[in-house]
Amino acid sequence: MADFIDSIKSAVKFSGPYIPPYSKSNPTPASLYIRPFLMGTTPKLGVKPAQDYGHVVITSPSGPYFSSGLNPIKLKVEEEYIRAAPGGTGEAKCAGNYAASLLAAEIALKEGFDQVLWLDVERKYLQEVGAMNLFVVIDNVLVTPDLDGCILPGITRDAVIELGASHFKMSVEERHVSIHEVIEGIKNNKVTEIFGSGTAAVITPVGSLGYKGEHYTIGDGKIGPIAQKMYDTLLGIQYNELNIECAKDWIIEVQIDG
């Protein structure tokens, strides 16, 4: 782990001139995106595990994950394709998982949606939003799908759960969430917010769902108070502006020369 952290620090130091300036007046601040990954480097074409691996860290100045910034997105509930199944690689951060999602996402874009809401292999329970973890506010309880082997255990997911329970003193549940429960909850106003979480997007509010030919608006279609608080708090932690007890070990300071 120490070597991994050192490699990240070195990449950030090298990228110092490319780190976007931060301004509180900018509602959608840019940042330096960091992507570490491993790739097999054994010089063989056979279908077998590599014996040698290369560790690479890519950095890039990046704007908001969605061009619209922190505005609610429209999701298509995917009923045909799935991104992961039990016994597969759904819980791993591997390239193949993203490849399996691209066609459905492209179709959703052509149909006027921003992203896909993925269901499980039975097309019954919620999994993820595009490449993000998923949260639903049901009766003032923060609910997220439990880690069943098909869902990525995202670090931002962990942060949202910890902030919700420890900082905002919310009830938090990790459990199966059915699309039926969500649709009925939207209809009877028990579901008041849906949002995604991820390293690049931080927090992405969801304004509406498209399911079985119908469109369902969540709340008033705008960003909800919990998603807004989570976004503001996470950015405050990232920019070292907030001192929160449960997040005291989340930040590593890197000194940039010059």
Short mmCIF file of C-alpha atoms in Angstrom, two decimals:
data_model
loop_
_atom_site.label_atom_id
_atom_site.label_comp_id
_atom_site.label_asym_id
_atom_site.label_seq_id
_atom_site.Cartn_x
_atom_site.Cartn_y
_atom_site.Cartn_z
CA MET A 1 0.00 0.00 0.00
CA ALA A 2 2.85 2.41 0.80
CA ASP A 3 4.32 1.92 -2.68
CA PHE A 4 0.90 2.54 -4.22
CA ILE A 5 0.42 5.79 -2.29
CA ASP A 6 3.94 6.91 -3.22
CA SER A 7 3.20 6.31 -6.90
CA ILE A 8 0.07 8.47 -6.66
CA LYS A 9 2.00 11.24 -4.91
CA SER A 10 4.70 11.15 -7.59
CA ALA A 11 2.13 11.38 -10.38
CA VAL A 12 0.39 14.32 -8.69
CA LYS A 13 3.69 16.16 -8.14
CA PHE A 14 4.65 15.65 -11.78
CA SER A 15 1.22 16.94 -12.86
CA GLY A 16 1.43 20.06 -10.68
CA PRO A 17 1.37 22.55 -13.59
CA TYR A 18 -1.81 20.94 -14.91
CA ILE A 19 -3.86 21.05 -11.70
CA PRO A 20 -6.84 23.35 -12.42
CA PRO A 21 -7.10 26.44 -10.20
CA TYR A 22 -9.78 26.24 -7.52
CA SER A 23 -12.35 28.97 -7.00
CA LYS A 24 -15.26 28.96 -4.55
CA SER A 25 -17.23 31.04 -7.02
CA ASN A 26 -17.18 28.19 -9.55
CA PRO A 27 -20.18 25.91 -8.85
CA THR A 28 -18.68 23.09 -10.92
CA PRO A 29 -14.96 23.20 -10.13
CA ALA A 30 -12.46 21.36 -12.28
CA SER A 31 -9.96 18.97 -10.74
CA LEU A 32 -7.04 16.68 -11.46
CA TYR A 33 -8.48 13.24 -12.12
CA ILE A 34 -6.24 10.35 -11.06
CA ARG A 35 -6.64 6.88 -12.53
CA PRO A 36 -4.28 4.12 -11.35
CA PHE A 37 -4.53 0.75 -13.03
CA LEU A 38 -2.78 -2.58 -13.55
CA MET A 39 -2.31 -4.26 -16.90
CA GLY A 40 -0.83 -7.59 -17.83
CA THR A 41 2.54 -7.27 -19.56
CA THR A 42 3.57 -10.91 -20.06
CA PRO A 43 4.52 -11.19 -23.78
CA LYS A 44 2.07 -13.98 -24.65
CA LEU A 45 -1.20 -14.11 -26.59
CA GLY A 46 -2.66 -17.17 -24.87
CA VAL A 47 -5.88 -16.91 -22.89
CA LYS A 48 -4.38 -17.27 -19.44
CA PRO A 49 -3.51 -15.06 -16.46
CA ALA A 50 -0.47 -12.84 -16.95
CA GLN A 51 2.64 -13.51 -14.91
CA ASP A 52 3.87 -9.93 -15.12
CA TYR A 53 1.99 -6.70 -14.53
CA GLY A 54 2.58 -3.01 -15.05
CA HIS A 55 1.27 -0.38 -12.65
CA VAL A 56 0.35 2.87 -14.41
CA VAL A 57 -1.04 6.14 -13.03
CA ILE A 58 -2.79 8.49 -15.45
CA THR A 59 -3.65 12.05 -14.44
CA SER A 60 -5.78 14.50 -16.38
CA PRO A 61 -7.26 17.94 -15.72
CA SER A 62 -11.00 17.33 -15.82
CA GLY A 63 -14.20 19.32 -15.72
CA PRO A 64 -17.56 18.07 -14.44
CA TYR A 65 -18.32 14.42 -15.27
CA PHE A 66 -21.57 15.56 -16.88
CA SER A 67 -21.42 18.68 -19.04
CA SER A 68 -24.55 20.01 -17.32
CA GLY A 69 -22.71 20.11 -13.99
CA LEU A 70 -24.61 19.37 -10.79
CA ASN A 71 -27.99 19.15 -12.48
CA PRO A 72 -30.37 16.18 -12.27
CA ILE A 73 -29.99 13.59 -15.00
CA LYS A 74 -32.56 11.39 -16.72
CA LEU A 75 -32.12 7.65 -16.35
CA LYS A 76 -33.39 4.80 -18.47
CA VAL A 77 -34.16 1.71 -16.40
CA GLU A 78 -32.48 -0.97 -18.51
CA GLU A 79 -34.77 -3.95 -19.09
CA GLU A 80 -32.87 -5.83 -21.80
CA TYR A 81 -29.15 -5.71 -21.03
CA ILE A 82 -27.34 -6.35 -17.74
CA ARG A 83 -23.88 -5.21 -16.65
CA ALA A 84 -23.05 -8.05 -14.25
CA ALA A 85 -24.29 -11.41 -12.98
CA PRO A 86 -23.59 -13.52 -9.87
CA GLY A 87 -20.30 -15.36 -10.11
CA GLY A 88 -18.85 -12.81 -12.52
CA THR A 89 -16.63 -9.76 -12.20
CA GLY A 90 -19.25 -7.14 -11.32
CA GLU A 91 -17.61 -6.26 -8.01
CA ALA A 92 -14.18 -5.73 -9.61
CA LYS A 93 -12.86 -2.51 -11.11
CA CYS A 94 -11.98 -4.13 -14.44
CA ALA A 95 -12.27 -2.84 -18.00
CA GLY A 96 -14.54 -5.65 -19.14
CA ASN A 97 -17.34 -4.44 -16.86
CA TYR A 98 -17.37 -1.09 -18.65
CA ALA A 99 -17.26 -2.69 -22.09
CA ALA A 100 -20.41 -4.64 -21.28
CA SER A 101 -22.27 -1.41 -20.48
CA LEU A 102 -21.44 0.69 -23.54
CA LEU A 103 -24.11 -0.49 -25.99
CA ALA A 104 -27.00 0.01 -23.56
CA ALA A 105 -25.65 3.44 -22.61
CA GLU A 106 -25.41 4.46 -26.27
CA ILE A 107 -29.00 3.37 -26.92
CA ALA A 108 -30.17 5.30 -23.86
CA LEU A 109 -28.46 8.47 -25.11
CA LYS A 110 -30.18 8.16 -28.49
CA GLU A 111 -33.51 7.84 -26.67
CA GLY A 112 -32.93 11.11 -24.81
CA PHE A 113 -31.61 9.77 -21.51
CA ASP A 114 -28.32 10.66 -19.84
CA GLN A 115 -27.45 7.28 -18.38
CA VAL A 116 -28.67 3.78 -17.58
CA LEU A 117 -30.06 2.48 -14.30
CA TRP A 118 -28.86 -1.11 -14.17
CA LEU A 119 -30.96 -3.95 -12.78
CA ASP A 120 -29.82 -7.41 -11.73
CA VAL A 121 -29.99 -10.54 -13.86
CA GLU A 122 -33.66 -11.01 -12.90
CA ARG A 123 -34.42 -7.41 -13.97
CA LYS A 124 -35.84 -6.89 -10.50
CA TYR A 125 -33.32 -5.29 -8.14
CA LEU A 126 -31.29 -2.11 -8.57
CA GLN A 127 -27.53 -2.36 -9.06
CA GLU A 128 -25.73 0.76 -10.31
CA VAL A 129 -26.19 3.99 -12.27
CA GLY A 130 -23.94 3.95 -15.33
CA ALA A 131 -20.49 3.59 -13.74
CA MET A 132 -21.63 4.91 -10.35
CA ASN A 133 -22.98 3.45 -7.13
CA LEU A 134 -26.61 4.20 -6.36
CA PHE A 135 -28.47 5.75 -3.42
CA VAL A 136 -32.21 6.15 -2.85
CA VAL A 137 -33.82 8.19 -0.08
CA ILE A 138 -36.92 6.29 1.07
CA ASP A 139 -38.93 7.70 3.98
CA ASN A 140 -35.88 9.76 5.02
CA VAL A 141 -33.72 6.62 5.12
CA LEU A 142 -30.60 6.55 2.94
CA VAL A 143 -30.72 3.21 1.12
CA THR A 144 -28.11 1.68 -1.18
CA PRO A 145 -27.97 -1.76 -2.82
CA ASP A 146 -25.95 -4.19 -0.73
CA LEU A 147 -22.69 -5.65 -2.00
CA ASP A 148 -23.83 -8.95 -3.45
CA GLY A 149 -20.82 -9.69 -5.65
CA CYS A 150 -22.24 -7.77 -8.62
CA ILE A 151 -21.77 -4.22 -7.35
CA LEU A 152 -18.52 -2.27 -7.13
CA PRO A 153 -17.59 -1.43 -3.51
CA GLY A 154 -16.80 2.16 -4.46
CA ILE A 155 -14.76 4.40 -2.17
CA THR A 156 -17.21 7.27 -2.67
CA ARG A 157 -20.03 4.87 -1.79
CA ASP A 158 -18.21 4.15 1.48
CA ALA A 159 -17.80 7.88 2.09
CA VAL A 160 -21.50 8.62 1.52
CA ILE A 161 -22.52 5.81 3.87
CA GLU A 162 -20.09 7.03 6.57
CA LEU A 163 -21.14 10.66 6.22
CA GLY A 164 -24.81 9.74 6.24
CA ALA A 165 -24.55 7.66 9.41
CA SER A 166 -21.84 9.50 11.39
CA HIS A 167 -22.01 13.11 10.25
CA PHE A 168 -25.63 13.66 9.18
CA LYS A 169 -27.02 11.15 11.73
CA MET A 170 -29.25 9.50 9.14
CA SER A 171 -30.57 5.98 9.12
CA VAL A 172 -28.61 4.10 6.46
CA GLU A 173 -29.53 0.72 4.99
CA GLU A 174 -27.59 -1.58 2.67
CA ARG A 175 -30.11 -3.98 1.19
CA HIS A 176 -31.81 -5.21 -1.96
CA VAL A 177 -33.93 -2.44 -3.51
CA SER A 178 -36.45 -3.50 -6.14
CA ILE A 179 -37.45 -1.33 -9.07
CA HIS A 180 -41.07 -1.95 -8.05
CA GLU A 181 -40.38 -0.45 -4.60
CA VAL A 182 -38.76 2.59 -6.19
CA ILE A 183 -41.52 3.22 -8.74
CA GLU A 184 -44.25 2.84 -6.13
CA GLY A 185 -42.25 5.05 -3.77
CA ILE A 186 -42.02 7.78 -6.39
CA LYS A 187 -45.77 7.58 -6.95
CA ASN A 188 -46.62 7.90 -3.25
CA ASN A 189 -43.81 10.41 -2.48
CA LYS A 190 -41.90 8.00 -0.22
CA VAL A 191 -38.94 8.10 -2.60
CA THR A 192 -37.78 11.70 -2.44
CA GLU A 193 -34.26 11.48 -3.90
CA ILE A 194 -32.09 9.25 -6.06
CA PHE A 195 -28.43 9.98 -6.74
CA GLY A 196 -25.26 8.32 -7.93
CA SER A 197 -21.81 8.48 -6.36
CA GLY A 198 -18.39 8.04 -7.91
CA THR A 199 -14.83 9.32 -7.98
CA ALA A 200 -15.26 11.40 -11.13
CA ALA A 201 -18.84 12.57 -10.67
CA VAL A 202 -18.72 12.83 -6.84
CA ILE A 203 -22.54 13.09 -6.52
CA THR A 204 -24.98 13.05 -9.45
CA PRO A 205 -28.67 13.73 -8.68
CA VAL A 206 -31.36 11.92 -10.66
CA GLY A 207 -34.39 13.93 -11.75
CA SER A 208 -36.45 11.28 -13.51
CA LEU A 209 -36.66 7.62 -14.51
CA GLY A 210 -37.90 6.09 -17.72
CA TYR A 211 -39.40 2.64 -17.16
CA LYS A 212 -41.70 0.51 -19.33
CA GLY A 213 -42.57 3.47 -21.52
CA GLU A 214 -43.48 5.76 -18.61
CA HIS A 215 -41.56 8.69 -17.14
CA TYR A 216 -41.41 9.22 -13.39
CA THR A 217 -40.22 12.49 -11.85
CA ILE A 218 -38.47 12.20 -8.50
CA GLY A 219 -39.70 14.87 -6.10
CA ASP A 220 -39.78 18.19 -7.94
CA GLY A 221 -37.19 16.98 -10.44
CA LYS A 222 -34.46 19.12 -8.90
CA ILE A 223 -31.46 18.20 -6.79
CA GLY A 224 -32.60 17.13 -3.34
CA PRO A 225 -31.26 18.44 -0.02
CA ILE A 226 -29.40 15.24 0.88
CA ALA A 227 -27.62 14.97 -2.47
CA GLN A 228 -26.70 18.66 -2.25
CA LYS A 229 -25.34 18.27 1.30
CA MET A 230 -23.36 15.20 0.30
CA TYR A 231 -21.87 16.99 -2.70
CA ASP A 232 -20.96 20.11 -0.73
CA THR A 233 -19.49 18.07 2.11
CA LEU A 234 -17.42 15.79 -0.09
CA LEU A 235 -16.00 18.74 -2.01
CA GLY A 236 -15.32 20.55 1.26
CA ILE A 237 -13.35 17.53 2.46
CA GLN A 238 -11.48 17.18 -0.83
CA TYR A 239 -10.47 20.85 -0.78
CA ASN A 240 -9.50 20.60 2.90
CA GLU A 241 -12.08 23.21 3.92
CA LEU A 242 -14.07 21.02 6.31
CA ASN A 243 -12.79 19.28 9.41
CA ILE A 244 -15.08 16.28 9.89
CA GLU A 245 -14.22 13.63 12.44
CA CYS A 246 -15.20 10.59 10.38
CA ALA A 247 -13.19 11.90 7.40
CA LYS A 248 -9.98 12.88 9.17
CA ASP A 249 -7.97 10.08 7.48
CA TRP A 250 -9.40 10.54 3.99
CA ILE A 251 -7.02 13.25 2.78
CA ILE A 252 -3.33 12.99 1.93
CA GLU A 253 -1.47 16.26 1.42
CA VAL A 254 0.93 16.45 -1.51
CA GLN A 255 3.41 19.34 -1.66
CA ILE A 256 3.81 20.71 -5.19
CA ASP A 257 7.17 22.33 -5.92
CA GLY A 258 7.00 25.87 -7.24
#
